[in-house]
Short mmCIF file of C-alpha atoms in Angstrom, two decimals:
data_model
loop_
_atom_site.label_atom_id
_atom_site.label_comp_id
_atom_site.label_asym_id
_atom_site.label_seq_id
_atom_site.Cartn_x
_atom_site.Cartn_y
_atom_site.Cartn_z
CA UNK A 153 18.42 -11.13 -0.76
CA UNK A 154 18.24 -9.59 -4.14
CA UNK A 155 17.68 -6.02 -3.42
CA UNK A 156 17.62 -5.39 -7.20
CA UNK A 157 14.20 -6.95 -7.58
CA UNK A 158 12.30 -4.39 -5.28
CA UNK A 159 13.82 -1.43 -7.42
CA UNK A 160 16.30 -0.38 -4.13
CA UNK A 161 19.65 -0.47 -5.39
CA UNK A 162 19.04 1.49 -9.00
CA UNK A 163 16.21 3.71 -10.69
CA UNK A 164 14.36 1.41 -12.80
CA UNK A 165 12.90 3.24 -16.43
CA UNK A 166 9.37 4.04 -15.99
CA UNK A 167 6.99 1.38 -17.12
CA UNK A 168 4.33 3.24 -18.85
CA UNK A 169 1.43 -0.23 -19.22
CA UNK A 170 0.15 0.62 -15.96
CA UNK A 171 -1.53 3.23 -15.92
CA UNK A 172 -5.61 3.28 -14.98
CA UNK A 173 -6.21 3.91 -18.94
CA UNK A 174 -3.73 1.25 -19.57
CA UNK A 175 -3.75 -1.44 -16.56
CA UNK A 176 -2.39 -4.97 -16.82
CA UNK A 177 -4.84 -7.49 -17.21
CA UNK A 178 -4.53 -10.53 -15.24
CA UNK A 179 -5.34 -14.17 -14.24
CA UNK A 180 -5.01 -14.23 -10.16
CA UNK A 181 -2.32 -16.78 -10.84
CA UNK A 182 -0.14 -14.48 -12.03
CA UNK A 183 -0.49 -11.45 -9.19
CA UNK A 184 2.61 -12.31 -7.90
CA UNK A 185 4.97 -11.61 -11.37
CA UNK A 186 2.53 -8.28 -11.68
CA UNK A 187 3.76 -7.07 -8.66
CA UNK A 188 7.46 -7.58 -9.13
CA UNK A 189 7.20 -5.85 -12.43
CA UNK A 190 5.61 -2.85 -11.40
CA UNK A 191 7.83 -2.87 -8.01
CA UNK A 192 10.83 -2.70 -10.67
CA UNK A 193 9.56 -0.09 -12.51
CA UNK A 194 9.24 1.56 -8.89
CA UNK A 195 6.15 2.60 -9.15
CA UNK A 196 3.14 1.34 -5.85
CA UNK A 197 0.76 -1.81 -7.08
CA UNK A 198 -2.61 -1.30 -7.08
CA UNK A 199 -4.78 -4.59 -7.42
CA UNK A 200 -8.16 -4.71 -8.26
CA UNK A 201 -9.94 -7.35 -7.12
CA UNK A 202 -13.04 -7.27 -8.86
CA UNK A 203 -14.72 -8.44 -6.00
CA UNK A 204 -12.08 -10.71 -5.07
CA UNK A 205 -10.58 -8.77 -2.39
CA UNK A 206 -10.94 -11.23 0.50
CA UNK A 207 -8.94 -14.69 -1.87
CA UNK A 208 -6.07 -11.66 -2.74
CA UNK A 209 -5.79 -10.82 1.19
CA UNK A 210 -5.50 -13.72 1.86
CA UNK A 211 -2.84 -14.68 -0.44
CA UNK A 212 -0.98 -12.20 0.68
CA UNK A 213 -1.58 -12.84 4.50
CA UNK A 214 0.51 -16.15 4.07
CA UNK A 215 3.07 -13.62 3.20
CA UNK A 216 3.37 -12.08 6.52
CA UNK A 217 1.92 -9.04 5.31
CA UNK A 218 1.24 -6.06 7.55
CA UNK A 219 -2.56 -4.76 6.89
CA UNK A 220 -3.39 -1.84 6.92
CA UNK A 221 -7.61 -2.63 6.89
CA UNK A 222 -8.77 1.37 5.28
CA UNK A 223 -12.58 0.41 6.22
CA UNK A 224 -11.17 0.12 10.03
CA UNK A 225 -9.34 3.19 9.85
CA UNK A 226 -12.42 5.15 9.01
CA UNK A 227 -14.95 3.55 11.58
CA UNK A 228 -12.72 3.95 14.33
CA UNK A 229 -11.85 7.83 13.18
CA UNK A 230 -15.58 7.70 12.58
CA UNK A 231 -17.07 6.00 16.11
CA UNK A 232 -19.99 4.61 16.23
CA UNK A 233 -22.32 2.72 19.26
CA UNK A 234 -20.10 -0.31 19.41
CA UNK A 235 -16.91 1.98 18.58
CA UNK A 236 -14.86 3.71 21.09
CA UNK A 237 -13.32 6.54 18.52
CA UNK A 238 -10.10 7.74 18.04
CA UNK A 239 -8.71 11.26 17.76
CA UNK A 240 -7.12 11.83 14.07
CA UNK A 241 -3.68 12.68 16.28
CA UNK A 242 -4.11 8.73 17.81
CA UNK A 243 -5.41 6.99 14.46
CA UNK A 244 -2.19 9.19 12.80
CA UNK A 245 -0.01 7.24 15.39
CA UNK A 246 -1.82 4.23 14.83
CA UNK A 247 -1.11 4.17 11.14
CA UNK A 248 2.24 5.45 11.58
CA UNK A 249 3.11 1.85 13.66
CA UNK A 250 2.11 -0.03 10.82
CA UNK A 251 4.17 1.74 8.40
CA UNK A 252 6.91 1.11 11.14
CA UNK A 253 6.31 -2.69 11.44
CA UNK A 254 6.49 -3.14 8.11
CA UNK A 255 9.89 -1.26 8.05
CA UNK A 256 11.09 -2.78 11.11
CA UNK A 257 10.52 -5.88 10.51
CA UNK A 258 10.96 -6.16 6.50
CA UNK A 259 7.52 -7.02 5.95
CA UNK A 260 5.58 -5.80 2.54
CA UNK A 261 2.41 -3.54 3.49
CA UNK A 262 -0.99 -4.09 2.37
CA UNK A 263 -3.31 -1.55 2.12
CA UNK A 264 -7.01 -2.74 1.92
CA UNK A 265 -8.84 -0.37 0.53
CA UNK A 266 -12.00 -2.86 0.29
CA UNK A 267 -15.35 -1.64 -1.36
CA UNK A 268 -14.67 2.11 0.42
CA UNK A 269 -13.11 5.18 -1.01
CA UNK A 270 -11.34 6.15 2.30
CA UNK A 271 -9.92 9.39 1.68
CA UNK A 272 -6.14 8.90 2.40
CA UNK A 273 -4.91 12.09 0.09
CA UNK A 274 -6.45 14.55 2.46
CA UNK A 275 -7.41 12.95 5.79
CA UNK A 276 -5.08 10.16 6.61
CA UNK A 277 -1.61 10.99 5.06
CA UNK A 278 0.51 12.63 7.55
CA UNK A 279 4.32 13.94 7.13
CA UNK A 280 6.14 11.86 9.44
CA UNK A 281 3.45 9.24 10.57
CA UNK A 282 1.78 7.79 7.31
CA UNK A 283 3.20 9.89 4.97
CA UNK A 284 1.76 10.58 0.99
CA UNK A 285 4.96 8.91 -0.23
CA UNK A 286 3.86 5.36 1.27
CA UNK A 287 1.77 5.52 -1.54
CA UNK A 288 4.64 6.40 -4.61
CA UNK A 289 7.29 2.95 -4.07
CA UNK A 290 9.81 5.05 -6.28
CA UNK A 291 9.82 8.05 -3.43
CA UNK A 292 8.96 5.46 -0.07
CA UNK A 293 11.95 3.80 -0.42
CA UNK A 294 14.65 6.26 -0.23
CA UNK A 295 15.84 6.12 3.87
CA UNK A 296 15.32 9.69 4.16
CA UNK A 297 11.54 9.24 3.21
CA UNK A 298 10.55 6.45 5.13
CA UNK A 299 12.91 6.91 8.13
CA UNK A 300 11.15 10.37 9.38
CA UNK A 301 8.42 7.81 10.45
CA UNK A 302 10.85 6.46 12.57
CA UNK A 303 11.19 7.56 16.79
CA UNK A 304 14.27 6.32 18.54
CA UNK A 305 12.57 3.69 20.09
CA UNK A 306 11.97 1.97 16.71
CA UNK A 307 15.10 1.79 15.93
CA UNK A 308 16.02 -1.49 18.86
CA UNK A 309 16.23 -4.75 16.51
CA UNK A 310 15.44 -3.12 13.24
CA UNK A 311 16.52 -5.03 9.98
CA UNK A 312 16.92 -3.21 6.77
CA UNK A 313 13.69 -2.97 5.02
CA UNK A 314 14.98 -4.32 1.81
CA UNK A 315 11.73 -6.48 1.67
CA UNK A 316 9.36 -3.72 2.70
CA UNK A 317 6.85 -2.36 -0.22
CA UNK A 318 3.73 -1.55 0.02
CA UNK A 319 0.50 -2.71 -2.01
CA UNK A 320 -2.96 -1.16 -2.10
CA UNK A 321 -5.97 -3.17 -3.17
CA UNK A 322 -9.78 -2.54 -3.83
CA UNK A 323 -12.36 -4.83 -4.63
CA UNK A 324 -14.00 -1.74 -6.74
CA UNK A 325 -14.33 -2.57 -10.50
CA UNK A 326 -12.08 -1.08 -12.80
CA UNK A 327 -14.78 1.80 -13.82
CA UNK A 328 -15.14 2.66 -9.38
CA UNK A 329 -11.67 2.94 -9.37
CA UNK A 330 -11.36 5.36 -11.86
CA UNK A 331 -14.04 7.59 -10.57
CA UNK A 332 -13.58 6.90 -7.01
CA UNK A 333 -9.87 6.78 -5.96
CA UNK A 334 -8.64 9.07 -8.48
CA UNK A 335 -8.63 11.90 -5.48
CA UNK A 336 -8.18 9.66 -2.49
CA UNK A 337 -5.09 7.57 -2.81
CA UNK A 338 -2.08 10.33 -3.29
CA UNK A 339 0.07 9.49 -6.02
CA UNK A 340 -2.93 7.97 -7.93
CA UNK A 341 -1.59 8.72 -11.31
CA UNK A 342 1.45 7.01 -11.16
CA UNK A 343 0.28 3.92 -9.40
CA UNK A 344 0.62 0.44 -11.65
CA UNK A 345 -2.97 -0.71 -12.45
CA UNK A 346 -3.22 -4.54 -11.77
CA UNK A 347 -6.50 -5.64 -12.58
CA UNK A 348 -7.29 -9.05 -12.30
CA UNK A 349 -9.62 -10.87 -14.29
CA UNK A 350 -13.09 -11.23 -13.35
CA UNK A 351 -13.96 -14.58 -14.35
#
């Protein structure tokens, strides 16, 4: 496996075209190359989908992704008639075994933030269970980041997550993105802007 391609052997130079003022603009077809590019410059992908969440999931669900759904994160904290609800300590430990199977198991991490602004910057992110870092790929993969997720009992049959990265994606227009997720997603600033073309 080429570990160089994720950014996990060397610091790659900061790649300064993907900002939110400054995003890549893209065909779908070529999602795939956008994310290697801004993996190198080790900074987090985030795709939007301009309403085109649901083809990009499932592009990347042939990808063994793990999915990390931010619209059922916030009904179950939430509850509801038809929703038993969860403590914040259990949905903590909830998110904190996805982060782990995607470690565990090598697996890249999606993210889905769908047509919500779920407010992982002050509610979600925990130290040691789904930490802010998840959310900076220059800082989440260094082992002594993304290991304090870990509990001994992760640690039977793991595999060195040289393929794990994580992706977040919206299906909020460019303009929502700016003035939604700018306080929500930590690290927003130096997240790589991938927004895919409309048409």
């Amino acid at each position: 496996v080429n570990m160089d391609r994720f950014g996990l052997l060397e610091p790659a130079p900061e790649d300064t075209s993907f900002s939110v003022n400054t995003p890549m603009h893209i065909p779908l077809r070529e999602l795939e190359h956008a994310i290697e590019r801004a993996l190198e410059a080790g900074r987090t992908p985030l795709v939007v989908c301009n309403r085109k969440e649901d083809v990009v999931a499932t592009f990347f669900t042939y990808q063994m992704v793990v999915i990390v759904d931010a619209k059922k994160v916030l009904i179950e904290s939430s509850g509801g008639p038809t929703v038993q609800k969860l403590t914040m300590d259990e949905t903590h430990e909830m998110l904190r075994k996805k982060a782990v199977s995607g470690l565990k198991y090598s697996r890249p991490m999606l993210v889905r933030m769908s047509n919500t602004a779920v407010d992982f910057q002050n509610i979600f992110c925990k130290e040691a269970f789904f930490p802010p870092q998840i959310f900076k790929h220059s800082e989440w993969k260094k082992q002594e980041v993304w290991s304090t997720v870990l509990r001994p009992d992760d640690m039977d049959n793991m595999f060195l997550p040289e393929q794990h990265y994580v992706i977040v994606t919206t299906d909020f227009e460019l303009a929502m993105v700016k003035e939604y997720l700018g306080d929500r997603l930590p690290y927003f600033s130096d997240m790589a802007v991938i927004n895919i073309d409309p048409d």
